[in-house]
XYZ file of N, CA and C in Angstrom:
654
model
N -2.495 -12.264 27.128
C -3.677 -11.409 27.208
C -3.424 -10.110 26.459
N -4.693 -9.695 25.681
C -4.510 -8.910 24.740
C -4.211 -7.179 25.455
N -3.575 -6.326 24.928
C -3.867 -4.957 25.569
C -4.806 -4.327 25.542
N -5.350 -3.468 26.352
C -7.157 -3.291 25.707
C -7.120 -1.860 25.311
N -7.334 -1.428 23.939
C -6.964 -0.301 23.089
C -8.237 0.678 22.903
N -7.998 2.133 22.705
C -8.585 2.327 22.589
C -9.543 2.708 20.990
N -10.645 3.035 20.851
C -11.118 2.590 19.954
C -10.260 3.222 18.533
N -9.819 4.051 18.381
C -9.019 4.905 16.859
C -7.809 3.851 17.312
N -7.332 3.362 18.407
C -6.186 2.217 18.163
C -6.433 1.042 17.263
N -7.541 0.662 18.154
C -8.174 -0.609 17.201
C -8.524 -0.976 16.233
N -9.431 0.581 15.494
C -9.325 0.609 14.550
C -7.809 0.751 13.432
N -7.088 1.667 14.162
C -5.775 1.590 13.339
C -5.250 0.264 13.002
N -5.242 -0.685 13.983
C -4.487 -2.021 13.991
C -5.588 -2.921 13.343
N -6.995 -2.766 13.267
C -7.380 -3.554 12.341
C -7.391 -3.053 10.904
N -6.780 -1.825 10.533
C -6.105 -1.540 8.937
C -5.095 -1.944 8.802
N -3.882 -1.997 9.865
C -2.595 -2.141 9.328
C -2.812 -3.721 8.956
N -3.567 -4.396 10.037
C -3.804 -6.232 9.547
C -4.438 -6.390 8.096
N -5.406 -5.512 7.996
C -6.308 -5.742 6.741
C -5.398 -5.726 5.482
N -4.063 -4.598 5.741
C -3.159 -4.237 4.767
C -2.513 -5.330 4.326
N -2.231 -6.381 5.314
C -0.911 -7.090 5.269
C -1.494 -8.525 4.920
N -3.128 -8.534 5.056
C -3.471 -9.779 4.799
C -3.811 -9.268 3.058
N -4.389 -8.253 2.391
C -4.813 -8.252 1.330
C -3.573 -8.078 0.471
N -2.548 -7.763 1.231
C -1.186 -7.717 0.108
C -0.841 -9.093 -0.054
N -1.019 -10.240 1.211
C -0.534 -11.116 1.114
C -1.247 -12.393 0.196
N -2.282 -11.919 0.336
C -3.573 -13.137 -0.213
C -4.085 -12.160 -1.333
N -4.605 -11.191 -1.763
C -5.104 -10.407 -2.574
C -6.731 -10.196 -1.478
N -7.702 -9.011 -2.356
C -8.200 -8.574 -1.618
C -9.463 -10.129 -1.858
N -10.323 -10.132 -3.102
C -10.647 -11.536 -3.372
C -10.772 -12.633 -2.290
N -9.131 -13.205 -2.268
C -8.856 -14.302 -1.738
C -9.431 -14.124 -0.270
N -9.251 -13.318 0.592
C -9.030 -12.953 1.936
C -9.954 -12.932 2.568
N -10.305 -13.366 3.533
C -11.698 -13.266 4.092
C -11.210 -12.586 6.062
N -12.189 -12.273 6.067
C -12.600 -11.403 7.667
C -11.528 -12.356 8.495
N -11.929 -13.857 8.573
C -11.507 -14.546 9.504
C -9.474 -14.513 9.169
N -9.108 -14.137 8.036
C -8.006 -14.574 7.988
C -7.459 -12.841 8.566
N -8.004 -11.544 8.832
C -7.762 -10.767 9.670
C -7.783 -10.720 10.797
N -8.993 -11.326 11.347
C -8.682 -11.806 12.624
C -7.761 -12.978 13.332
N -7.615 -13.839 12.252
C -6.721 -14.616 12.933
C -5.182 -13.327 12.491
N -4.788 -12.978 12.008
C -3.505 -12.123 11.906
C -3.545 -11.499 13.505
N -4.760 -11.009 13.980
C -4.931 -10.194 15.301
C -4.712 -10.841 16.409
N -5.023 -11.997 15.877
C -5.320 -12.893 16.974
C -7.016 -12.611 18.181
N -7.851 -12.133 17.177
C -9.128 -12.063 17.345
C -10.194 -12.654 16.908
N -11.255 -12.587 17.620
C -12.236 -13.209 17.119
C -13.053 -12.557 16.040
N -13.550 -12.954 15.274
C -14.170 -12.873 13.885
C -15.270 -11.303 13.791
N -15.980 -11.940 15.016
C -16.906 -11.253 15.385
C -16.612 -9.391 15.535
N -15.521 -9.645 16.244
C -14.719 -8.332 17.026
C -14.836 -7.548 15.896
N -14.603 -7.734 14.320
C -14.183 -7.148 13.416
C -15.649 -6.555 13.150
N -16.848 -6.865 13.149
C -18.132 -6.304 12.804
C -18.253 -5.461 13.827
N -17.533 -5.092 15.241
C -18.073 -4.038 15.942
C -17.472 -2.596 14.818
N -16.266 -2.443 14.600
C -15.610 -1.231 13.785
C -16.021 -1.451 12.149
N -16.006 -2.647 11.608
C -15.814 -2.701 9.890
C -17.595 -3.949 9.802
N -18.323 -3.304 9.099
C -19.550 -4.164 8.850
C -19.394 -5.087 8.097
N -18.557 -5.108 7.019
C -18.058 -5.954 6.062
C -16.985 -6.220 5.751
N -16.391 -6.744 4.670
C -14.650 -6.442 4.367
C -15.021 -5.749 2.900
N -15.717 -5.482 2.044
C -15.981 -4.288 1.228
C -15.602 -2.623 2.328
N -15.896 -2.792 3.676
C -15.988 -1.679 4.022
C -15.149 -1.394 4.665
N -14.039 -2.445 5.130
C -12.816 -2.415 5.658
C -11.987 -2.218 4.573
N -12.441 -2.685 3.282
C -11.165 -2.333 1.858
C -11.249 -0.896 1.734
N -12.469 -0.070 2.153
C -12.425 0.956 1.310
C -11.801 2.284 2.186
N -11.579 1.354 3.492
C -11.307 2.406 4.763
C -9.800 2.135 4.177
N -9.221 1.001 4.227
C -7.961 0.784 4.020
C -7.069 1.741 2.560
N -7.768 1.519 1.419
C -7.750 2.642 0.462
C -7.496 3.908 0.593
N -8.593 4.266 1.424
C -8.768 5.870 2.079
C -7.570 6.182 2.771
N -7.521 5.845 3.685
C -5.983 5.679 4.542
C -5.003 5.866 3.496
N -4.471 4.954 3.024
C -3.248 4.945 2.333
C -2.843 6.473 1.385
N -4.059 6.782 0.409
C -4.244 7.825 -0.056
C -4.068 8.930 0.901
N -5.113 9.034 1.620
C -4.683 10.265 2.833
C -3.418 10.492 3.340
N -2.478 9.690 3.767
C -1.207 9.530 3.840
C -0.585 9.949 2.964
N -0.568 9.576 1.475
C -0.048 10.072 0.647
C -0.188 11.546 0.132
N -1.474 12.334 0.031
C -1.834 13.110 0.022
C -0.899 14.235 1.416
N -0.851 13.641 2.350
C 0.014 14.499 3.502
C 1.492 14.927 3.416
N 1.797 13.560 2.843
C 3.215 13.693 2.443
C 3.539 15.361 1.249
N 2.098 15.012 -0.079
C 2.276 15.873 -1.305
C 2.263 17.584 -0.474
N 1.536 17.762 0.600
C 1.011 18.765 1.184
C 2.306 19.094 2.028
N 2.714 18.333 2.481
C 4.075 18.670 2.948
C 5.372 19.413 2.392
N 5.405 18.235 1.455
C 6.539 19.139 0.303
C 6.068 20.487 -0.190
N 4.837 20.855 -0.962
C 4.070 21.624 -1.042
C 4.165 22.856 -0.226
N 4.708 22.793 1.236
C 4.645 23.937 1.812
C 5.777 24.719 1.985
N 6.609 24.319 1.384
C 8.162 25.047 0.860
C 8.210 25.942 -0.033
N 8.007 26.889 -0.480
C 8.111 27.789 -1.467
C 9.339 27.795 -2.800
N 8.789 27.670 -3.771
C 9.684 27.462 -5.071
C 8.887 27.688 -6.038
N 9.800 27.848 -7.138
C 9.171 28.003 -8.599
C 8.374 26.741 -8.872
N 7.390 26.526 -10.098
C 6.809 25.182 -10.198
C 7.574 23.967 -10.447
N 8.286 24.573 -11.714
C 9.533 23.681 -11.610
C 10.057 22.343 -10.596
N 10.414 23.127 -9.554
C 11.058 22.897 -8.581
C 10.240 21.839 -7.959
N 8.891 22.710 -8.074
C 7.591 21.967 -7.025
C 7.670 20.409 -7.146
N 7.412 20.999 -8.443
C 7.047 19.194 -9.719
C 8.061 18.318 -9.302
N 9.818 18.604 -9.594
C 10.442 18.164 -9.022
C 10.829 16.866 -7.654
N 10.387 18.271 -6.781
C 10.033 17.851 -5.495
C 8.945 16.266 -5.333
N 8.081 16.998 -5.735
C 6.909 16.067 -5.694
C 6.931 14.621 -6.859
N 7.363 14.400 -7.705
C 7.613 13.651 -8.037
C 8.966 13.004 -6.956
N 9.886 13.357 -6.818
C 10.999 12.575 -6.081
C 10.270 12.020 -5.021
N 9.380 12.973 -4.403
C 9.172 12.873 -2.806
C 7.933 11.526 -3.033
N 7.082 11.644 -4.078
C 6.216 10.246 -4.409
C 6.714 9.159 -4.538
N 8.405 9.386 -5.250
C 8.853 7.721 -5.525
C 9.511 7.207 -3.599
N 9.807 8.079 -3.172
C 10.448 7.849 -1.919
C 8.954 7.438 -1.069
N 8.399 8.328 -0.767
C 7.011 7.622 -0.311
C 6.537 6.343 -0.764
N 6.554 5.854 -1.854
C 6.064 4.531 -2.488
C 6.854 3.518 -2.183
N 8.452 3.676 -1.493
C 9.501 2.818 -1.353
C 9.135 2.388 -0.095
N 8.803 3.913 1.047
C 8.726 3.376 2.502
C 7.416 2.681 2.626
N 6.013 3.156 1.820
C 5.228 2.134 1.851
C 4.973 1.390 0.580
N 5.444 -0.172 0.329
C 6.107 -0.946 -0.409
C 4.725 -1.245 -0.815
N 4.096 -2.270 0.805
C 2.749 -2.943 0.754
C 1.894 -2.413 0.082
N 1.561 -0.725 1.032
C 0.507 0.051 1.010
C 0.604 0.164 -0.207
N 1.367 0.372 -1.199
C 0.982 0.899 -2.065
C 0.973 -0.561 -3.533
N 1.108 -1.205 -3.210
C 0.649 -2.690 -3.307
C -0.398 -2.987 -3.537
N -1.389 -2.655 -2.163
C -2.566 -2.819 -2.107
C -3.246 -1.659 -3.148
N -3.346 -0.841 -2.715
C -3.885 0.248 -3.418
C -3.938 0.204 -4.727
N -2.773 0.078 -5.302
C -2.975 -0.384 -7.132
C -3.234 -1.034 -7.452
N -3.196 -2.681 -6.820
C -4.148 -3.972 -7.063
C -5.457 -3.881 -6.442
N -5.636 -3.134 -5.626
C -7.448 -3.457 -4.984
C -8.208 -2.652 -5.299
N -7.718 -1.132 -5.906
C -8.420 -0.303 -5.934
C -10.043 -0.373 -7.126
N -9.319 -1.579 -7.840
C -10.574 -2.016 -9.013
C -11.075 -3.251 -8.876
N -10.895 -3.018 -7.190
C -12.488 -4.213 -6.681
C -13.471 -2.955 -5.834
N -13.283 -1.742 -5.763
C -14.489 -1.044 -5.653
C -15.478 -1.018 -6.559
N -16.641 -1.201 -6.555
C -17.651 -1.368 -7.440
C -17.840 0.134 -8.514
N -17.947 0.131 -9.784
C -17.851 1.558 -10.655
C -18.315 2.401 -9.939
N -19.943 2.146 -9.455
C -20.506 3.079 -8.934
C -19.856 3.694 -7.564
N -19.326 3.213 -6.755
C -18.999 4.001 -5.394
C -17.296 4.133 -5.714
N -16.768 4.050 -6.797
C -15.489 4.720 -7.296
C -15.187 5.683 -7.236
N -15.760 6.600 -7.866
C -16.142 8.500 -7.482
C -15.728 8.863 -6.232
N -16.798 8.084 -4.914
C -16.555 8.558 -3.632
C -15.524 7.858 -2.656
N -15.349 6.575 -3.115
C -13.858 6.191 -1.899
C -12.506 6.735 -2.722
N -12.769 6.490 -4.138
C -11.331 6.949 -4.842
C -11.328 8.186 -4.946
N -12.104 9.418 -4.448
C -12.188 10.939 -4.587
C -10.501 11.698 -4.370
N -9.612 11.490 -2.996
C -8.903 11.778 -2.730
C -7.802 10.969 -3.870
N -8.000 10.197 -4.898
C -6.773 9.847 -5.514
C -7.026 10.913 -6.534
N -7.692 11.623 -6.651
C -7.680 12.525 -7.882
C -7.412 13.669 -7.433
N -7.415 13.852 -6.212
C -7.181 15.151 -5.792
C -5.185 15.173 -5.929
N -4.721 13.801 -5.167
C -3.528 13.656 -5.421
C -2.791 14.015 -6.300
N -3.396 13.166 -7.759
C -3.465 13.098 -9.382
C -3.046 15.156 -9.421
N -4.366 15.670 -9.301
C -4.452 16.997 -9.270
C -3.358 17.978 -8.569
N -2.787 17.937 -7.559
C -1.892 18.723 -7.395
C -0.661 18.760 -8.256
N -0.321 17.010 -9.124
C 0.476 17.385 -10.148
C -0.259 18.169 -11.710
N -0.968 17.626 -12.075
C -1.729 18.404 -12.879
C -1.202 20.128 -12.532
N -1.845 20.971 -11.437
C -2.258 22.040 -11.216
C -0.557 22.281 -10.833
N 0.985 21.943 -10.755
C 1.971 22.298 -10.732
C 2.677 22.020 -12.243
N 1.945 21.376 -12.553
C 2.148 21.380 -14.220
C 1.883 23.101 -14.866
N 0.409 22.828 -15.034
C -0.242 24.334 -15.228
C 0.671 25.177 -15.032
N 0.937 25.352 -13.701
C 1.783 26.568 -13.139
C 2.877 26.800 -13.962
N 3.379 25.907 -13.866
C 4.698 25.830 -14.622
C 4.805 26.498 -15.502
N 3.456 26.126 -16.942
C 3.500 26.406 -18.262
C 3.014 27.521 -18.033
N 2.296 28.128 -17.437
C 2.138 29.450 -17.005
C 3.178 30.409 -16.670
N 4.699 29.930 -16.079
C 5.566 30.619 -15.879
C 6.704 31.035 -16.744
N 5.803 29.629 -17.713
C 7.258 29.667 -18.933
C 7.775 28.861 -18.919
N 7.812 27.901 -17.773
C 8.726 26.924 -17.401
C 8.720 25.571 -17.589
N 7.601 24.979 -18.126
C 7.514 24.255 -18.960
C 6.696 24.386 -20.363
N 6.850 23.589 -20.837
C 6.721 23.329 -22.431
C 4.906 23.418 -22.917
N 4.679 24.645 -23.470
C 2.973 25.192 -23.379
C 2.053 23.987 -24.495
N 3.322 22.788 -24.922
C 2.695 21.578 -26.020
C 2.430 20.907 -24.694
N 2.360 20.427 -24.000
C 2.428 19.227 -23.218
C 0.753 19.687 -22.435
N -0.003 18.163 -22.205
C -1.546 18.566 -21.570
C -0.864 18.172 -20.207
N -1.530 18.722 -19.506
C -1.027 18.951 -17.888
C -1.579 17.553 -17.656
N -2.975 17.354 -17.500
C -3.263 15.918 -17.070
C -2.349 14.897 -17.854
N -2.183 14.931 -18.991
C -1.314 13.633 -20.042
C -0.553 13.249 -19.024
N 0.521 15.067 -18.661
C 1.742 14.507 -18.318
C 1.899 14.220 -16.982
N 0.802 14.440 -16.301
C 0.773 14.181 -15.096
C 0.609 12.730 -14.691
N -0.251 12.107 -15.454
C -0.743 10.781 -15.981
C 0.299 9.502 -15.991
N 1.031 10.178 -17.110
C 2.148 9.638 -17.169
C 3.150 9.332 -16.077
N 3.644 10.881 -15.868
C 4.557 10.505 -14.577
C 4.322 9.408 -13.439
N 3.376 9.893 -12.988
C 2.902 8.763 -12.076
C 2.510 7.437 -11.960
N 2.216 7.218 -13.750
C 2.075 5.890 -14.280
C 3.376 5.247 -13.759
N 4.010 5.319 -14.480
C 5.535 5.080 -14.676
C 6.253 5.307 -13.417
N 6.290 5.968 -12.660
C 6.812 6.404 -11.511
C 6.069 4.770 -10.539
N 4.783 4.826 -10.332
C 4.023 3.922 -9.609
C 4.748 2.241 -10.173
N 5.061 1.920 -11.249
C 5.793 0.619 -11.608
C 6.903 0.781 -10.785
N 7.360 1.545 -9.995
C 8.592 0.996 -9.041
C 8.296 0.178 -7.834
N 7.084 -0.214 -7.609
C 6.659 -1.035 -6.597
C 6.963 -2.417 -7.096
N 6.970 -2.773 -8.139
C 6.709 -4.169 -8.976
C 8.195 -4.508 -9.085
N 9.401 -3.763 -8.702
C 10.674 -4.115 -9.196
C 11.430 -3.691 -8.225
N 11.478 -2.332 -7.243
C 11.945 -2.161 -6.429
C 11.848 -3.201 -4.647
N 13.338 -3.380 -4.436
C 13.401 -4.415 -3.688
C 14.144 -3.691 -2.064
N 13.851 -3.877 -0.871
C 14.066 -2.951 0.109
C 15.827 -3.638 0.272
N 16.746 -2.895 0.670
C 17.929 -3.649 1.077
C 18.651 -3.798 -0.337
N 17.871 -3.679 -1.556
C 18.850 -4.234 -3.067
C 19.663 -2.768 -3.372
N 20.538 -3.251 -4.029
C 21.643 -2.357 -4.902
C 21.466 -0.882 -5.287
N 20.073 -0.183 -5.690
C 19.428 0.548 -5.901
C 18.706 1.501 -5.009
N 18.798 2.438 -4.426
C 18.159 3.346 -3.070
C 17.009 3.600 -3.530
N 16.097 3.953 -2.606
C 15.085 4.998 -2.886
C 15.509 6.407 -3.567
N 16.442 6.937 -2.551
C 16.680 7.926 -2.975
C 17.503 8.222 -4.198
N 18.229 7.372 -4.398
C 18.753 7.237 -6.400
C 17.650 7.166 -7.439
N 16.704 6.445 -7.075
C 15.633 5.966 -7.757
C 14.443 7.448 -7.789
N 14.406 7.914 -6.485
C 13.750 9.320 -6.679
C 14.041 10.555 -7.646
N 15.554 10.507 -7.107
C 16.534 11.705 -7.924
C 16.325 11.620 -9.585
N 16.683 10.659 -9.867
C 16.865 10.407 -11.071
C 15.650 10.493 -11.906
N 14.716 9.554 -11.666
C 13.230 9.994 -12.061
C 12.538 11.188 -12.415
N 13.052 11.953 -10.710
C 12.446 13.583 -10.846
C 13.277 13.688 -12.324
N 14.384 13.488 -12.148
C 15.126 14.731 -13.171
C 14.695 14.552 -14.097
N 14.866 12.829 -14.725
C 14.565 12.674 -16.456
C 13.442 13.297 -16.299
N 12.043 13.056 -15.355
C 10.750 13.605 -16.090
C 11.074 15.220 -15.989
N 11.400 15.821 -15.744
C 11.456 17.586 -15.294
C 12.448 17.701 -16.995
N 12.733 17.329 -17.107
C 14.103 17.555 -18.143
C 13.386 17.186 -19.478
N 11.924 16.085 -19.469
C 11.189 15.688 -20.597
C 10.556 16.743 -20.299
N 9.779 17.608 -19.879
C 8.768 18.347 -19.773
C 9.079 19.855 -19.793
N 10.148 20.222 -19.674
C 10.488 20.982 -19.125
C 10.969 22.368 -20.456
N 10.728 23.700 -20.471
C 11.150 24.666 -21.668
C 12.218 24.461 -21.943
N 12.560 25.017 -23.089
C 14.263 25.272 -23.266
C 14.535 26.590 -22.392
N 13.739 27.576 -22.083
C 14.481 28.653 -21.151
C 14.598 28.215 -20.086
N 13.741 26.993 -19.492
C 14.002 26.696 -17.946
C 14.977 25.845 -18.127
N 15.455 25.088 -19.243
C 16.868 24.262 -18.990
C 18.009 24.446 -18.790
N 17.714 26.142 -19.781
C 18.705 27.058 -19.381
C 19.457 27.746 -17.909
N 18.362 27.753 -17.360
C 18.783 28.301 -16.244
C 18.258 27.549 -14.124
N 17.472 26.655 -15.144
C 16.867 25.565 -13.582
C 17.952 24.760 -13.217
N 18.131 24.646 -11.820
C 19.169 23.795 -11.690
C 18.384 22.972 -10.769
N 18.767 21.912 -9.899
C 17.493 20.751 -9.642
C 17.734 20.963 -7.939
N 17.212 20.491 -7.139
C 16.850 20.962 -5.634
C 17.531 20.424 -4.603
N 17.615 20.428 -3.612
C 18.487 19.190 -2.987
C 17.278 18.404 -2.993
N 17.739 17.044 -2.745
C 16.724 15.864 -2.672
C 15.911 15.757 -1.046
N 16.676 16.370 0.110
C 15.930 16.721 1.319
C 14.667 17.104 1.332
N 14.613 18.040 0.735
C 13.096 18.932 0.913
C 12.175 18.236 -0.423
N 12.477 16.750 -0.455
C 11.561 16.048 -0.404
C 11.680 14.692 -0.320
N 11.954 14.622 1.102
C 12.022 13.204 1.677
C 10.797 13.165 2.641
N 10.333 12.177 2.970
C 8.922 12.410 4.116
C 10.074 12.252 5.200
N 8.835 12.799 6.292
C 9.674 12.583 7.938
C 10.547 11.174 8.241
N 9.669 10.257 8.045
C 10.042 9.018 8.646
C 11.584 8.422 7.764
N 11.608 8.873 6.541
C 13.049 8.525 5.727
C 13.942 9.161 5.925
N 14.082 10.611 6.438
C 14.316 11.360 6.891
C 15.416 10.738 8.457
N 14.276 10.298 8.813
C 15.029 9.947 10.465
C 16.336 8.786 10.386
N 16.094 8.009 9.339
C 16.579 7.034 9.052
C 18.117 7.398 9.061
């Protein structure tokens, strides 16, 4: 017999299922019933919280982003040069992307089954994400500290391009850490982007003050 939850539970546990069935099947393949059977619920149950599974994908999206976004806001509240910030936040994204493997799985494969038009408003918070590197870019070149050739969005673009392919190769338990895989990343990109006066004299951060909580505990 099931536990009887309350409703922000239920809803939580019918995202984490939605997560694990659309990573597993794609979003496409997957239908309502194959979430509820993961729950071990009835079909129905799922139309009291989610009207559709368009509207359960886009909650699931939202989520993941928001999360991620908490993590960037986190690191963020440490005080440092931009440098540093960028740093930070790049390391602290590849470590976030390691602890959620799936989530972020889903998110880069499903995110272009939202229809163009309602793209703008469920994907809003990925640009805001996008944007805090952008706007620690800026800073930067504003301080001197990075390189006043480089477009803040390009390189922001980039990083995260490239940074985000560690889901497709990174393996939990293999030879390779998160946190090697963070370090190193930050640096080459900070070290591509970065002035010749700040190479001169930046030295790189500890990797702590940007680990999320939960890697942290580990």
């Amino acid at each position: 017999m099931r536990h009887r939850l309350r409703g922000h539970e239920r809803r939580a546990e019918i995202l984490a299922a939605a997560t694990k069935v659309f990573h597993r099947k794609g979003y496409e393949a997957a239908s309502l019933q194959d979430i509820a059977d993961e729950l071990g619920i009835r079909k129905a149950s799922l139309f009291y919280y989610f009207p559709s599974k368009e509207e359960l994908l886009h909650e699931v999206l939202a989520s993941i982003i928001a999360r991620g976004i908490a993590n960037l806001r986190r690191i963020m509240e440490v005080p440092a040069d931009p440098l540093t910030v960028l740093w930070r936040l790049i390391a602290g994204h590849i470590l976030h992307l390691c602890e959620y493997l799936e989530e972020t799985a889903v998110f880069l494969h499903e995110r272009k089954s939202i229809p163009a038009e309602k793209r703008h408003t469920v994907l809003a918070d990925d640009h805001t994400y996008q944007n805090h590197f952008v706007e620690t870019i800026r800073e930067g070149q504003a301080a001197g500290l990075i390189r006043s050739d480089v477009d803040a969005k390009l390189a922001a673009l980039s990083v995260l391009g490239s940074a985000n392919w560690t889901y497709t190769w990174f393996r939990r338990g293999g030879s390779m850490k998160p946190e090697v895989i963070g370090e190193q990343f930050a640096t080459m990109s900070v070290n591509g982007l970065a002035s010749e006066k700040a190479l001169e004299i930046w030295r790189k951060p500890s990797l702590s003050e940007a680990v999320s909580p939960s890697t942290a505990r580990r």
